[in-house]
Amino acid sequence: MRSIRRIFSVGTAALVLGAGLVAGSSGTAQAAASDCTGGANGFTDIPDSLSGRGVAGAGAVVLEFPTNVPYAIASYAMQTGTVGGRQMGWGVLTTSSSTWGPGAVGRVWMDVTNDGKNSWIQCGPFDARGGARITTAAYPTSSSASRAFRVCAQVVSPSPITGITCTPWW
């Protein structure tokens, strides 16, 4: 059983790492949650419990630890729904409580572009520990081809770090 878990985690790590390389410059170093909370840059704060319709896919991030608690597993997704009477999109991250490794932190953020993916603003990262659900702030959707969203996630700990993985642009 342990070897099946190891094969799964190595395969998942390779997938996550590959997706992170494709994601390119979507790293979290240049942005902060304050870039989109409290109404900043056209975003709207929403409760972490808000659920909507899943769009643009979803994914999972797995971090293997060398200790007796071997994994930190987080799932992420992009959702849309009505917020304050407007159609909006947001990101959500859910962390596992039963497998959460020591010191691990799950991160989620949403990238929004209004110029056809030439540039974007990053909303987040927002951090969560094991057994938590957290959302990004929400941003209005549009029928314009120049506006697009994607949700990205990562798990970090004092030692290991996963690659960044993102949904496709929607």
C-alpha positions as MATLAB code, in Angstrom:
seq = 'MRSIRRIFSVGTAALVLGAGLVAGSSGTAQAAASDCTGGANGFTDIPDSLSGRGVAGAGAVVLEFPTNVPYAIASYAMQTGTVGGRQMGWGVLTTSSSTWGPGAVGRVWMDVTNDGKNSWIQCGPFDARGGARITTAAYPTSSSASRAFRVCAQVVSPSPITGITCTPWW';
ca = [
       0.000    0.000    0.000;
       2.822    2.373    0.861;
       4.383    1.870   -2.602;
       1.086    2.684   -4.318;
       0.861    5.910   -2.294;
       4.470    6.761   -3.188;
       3.821    6.146   -6.914;
       0.663    8.265   -6.717;
       2.415   11.078   -4.865;
       5.420   11.066   -7.227;
       3.103   11.124  -10.246;
       1.009   13.873   -8.716;
       4.112   15.872   -7.822;
       5.365   15.598  -11.406;
       1.988   16.757  -12.693;
       1.860   19.638  -10.216;
       5.423   20.668  -11.016;
       4.723   20.561  -14.745;
       1.592   22.645  -14.318;
       3.585   25.124  -12.247;
       6.112   25.493  -15.037;
       3.317   26.128  -17.527;
       1.829   28.713  -15.172;
       4.933   30.823  -15.656;
       4.957   34.114  -13.841;
       1.896   33.476  -11.697;
       4.064   33.336   -8.570;
       2.893   34.856   -5.344;
       5.886   37.083   -4.624;
       4.522   40.204   -6.339;
       1.033   40.245   -4.850;
      -0.809   40.289   -1.560;
      -4.361   39.684   -0.385;
      -4.637   43.435    0.230;
      -4.517   43.961   -3.563;
      -8.092   42.700   -3.760;
      -9.735   42.824   -0.322;
     -11.930   45.597    1.004;
     -13.114   46.483   -2.511;
      -9.612   47.108   -3.914;
      -9.246   46.959   -7.713;
     -12.928   46.117   -8.306;
     -12.970   42.942   -6.160;
     -15.689   42.078   -3.647;
     -15.065   40.290   -0.337;
     -17.056   37.081    0.063;
     -17.459   34.580    2.920;
     -15.276   31.459    2.835;
     -18.463   29.375    2.941;
     -19.772   30.735   -0.409;
     -20.184   28.040   -3.060;
     -20.987   28.530   -6.700;
     -20.870   26.684  -10.003;
     -17.529   25.112  -10.848;
     -15.920   26.387  -14.064;
     -12.507   25.981  -15.737;
     -11.724   22.771  -13.931;
     -10.181   22.042  -10.582;
      -7.144   20.317   -9.180;
      -5.320   18.991   -6.171;
      -1.938   19.722   -4.653;
      -0.162   16.962   -2.698;
       2.902   17.553   -0.538;
       4.727   14.506    0.832;
       6.538   14.797    4.160;
       9.430   12.667    5.405;
       7.661   12.252    8.784;
       4.905   10.009   10.076;
       2.229   12.361    8.671;
       3.169   11.891    5.047;
       0.861   14.223    3.105;
      -0.747   17.624    2.900;
      -3.575   17.501    0.367;
      -5.446   20.572   -0.842;
      -8.015   20.882   -3.620;
      -8.664   24.091   -5.524;
     -11.287   25.270   -8.004;
     -12.719   28.268   -9.789;
     -16.376   29.033   -9.117;
     -18.923   31.532  -10.368;
     -22.191   32.737   -8.947;
     -24.240   35.739   -7.932;
     -22.673   38.076   -5.376;
     -24.542   41.239   -4.469;
     -26.768   40.874   -7.554;
     -23.825   40.513   -9.994;
     -22.290   37.480  -11.698;
     -18.786   37.019  -10.290;
     -15.947   34.520  -10.247;
     -13.669   33.470   -7.358;
     -11.205   30.827   -6.251;
     -11.645   28.288   -3.464;
      -9.150   26.067   -1.622;
     -10.107   23.179    0.662;
      -7.491   21.463    2.815;
      -7.640   17.959    4.247;
      -7.666   17.703    8.022;
      -6.854   14.001    8.245;
      -3.604   14.109    6.260;
      -2.333   17.600    6.902;
       1.417   17.562    7.601;
       3.121   19.643   10.309;
       3.599   23.319    9.492;
       1.963   23.061    6.058;
       0.059   26.021    4.598;
      -2.219   25.868    1.564;
      -2.294   28.939   -0.675;
      -4.856   30.001   -3.252;
      -5.075   33.055   -5.477;
      -6.947   34.189   -8.571;
      -5.476   35.943  -11.581;
      -7.769   38.307  -13.522;
      -6.938   39.807  -16.885;
      -8.859   42.513  -18.712;
      -6.575   42.672  -21.771;
      -6.606   39.173  -23.235;
      -3.968   37.685  -20.868;
      -1.249   40.207  -21.721;
      -1.185   41.276  -18.070;
      -3.199   40.437  -14.989;
      -3.778   41.358  -11.385;
      -3.278   38.654   -8.787;
      -5.861   38.442   -6.012;
      -4.078   36.815   -3.100;
      -2.525   34.607   -1.945;
      -4.912   33.582    0.799;
      -3.572   30.986    3.250;
      -5.284   28.049    4.962;
      -4.148   25.329    7.358;
      -5.419   21.740    7.499;
      -9.172   21.233    7.670;
     -10.031   24.690    6.332;
     -11.861   26.124    3.327;
     -10.930   29.561    2.046;
     -11.998   31.728   -0.890;
     -10.387   34.569   -2.777;
     -12.276   37.807   -3.233;
     -14.741   37.750   -6.159;
     -14.503   39.699   -9.444;
     -17.285   40.476  -11.954;
     -17.513   38.140  -14.938;
     -17.940   39.555  -18.436;
     -18.881   38.380  -21.909;
     -15.851   40.275  -23.234;
     -13.141   38.013  -24.665;
     -10.503   40.250  -23.068;
     -11.554   39.342  -19.488;
     -10.414   35.964  -18.158;
      -9.819   34.289  -14.793;
      -7.684   31.446  -13.470;
      -7.202   30.034   -9.973;
      -3.790   28.881   -8.735;
      -2.703   26.920   -5.660;
       0.388   25.786   -3.800;
       1.248   24.028   -0.531;
       4.283   25.149    1.461;
       5.831   23.995    4.714;
       9.041   24.695    6.611;
      10.896   22.287    4.294;
       9.107   20.905    1.211;
       7.194   23.121   -1.231;
       4.947   22.089   -4.100;
       4.992   23.706   -7.487;
       2.328   26.187   -8.444;
      -0.598   24.725  -10.338;
      -3.444   26.630  -11.994;
      -6.766   26.035  -13.686;
      -6.965   26.941  -17.367;
      -7.965   30.529  -18.141;
     -11.759   30.933  -18.231;
];
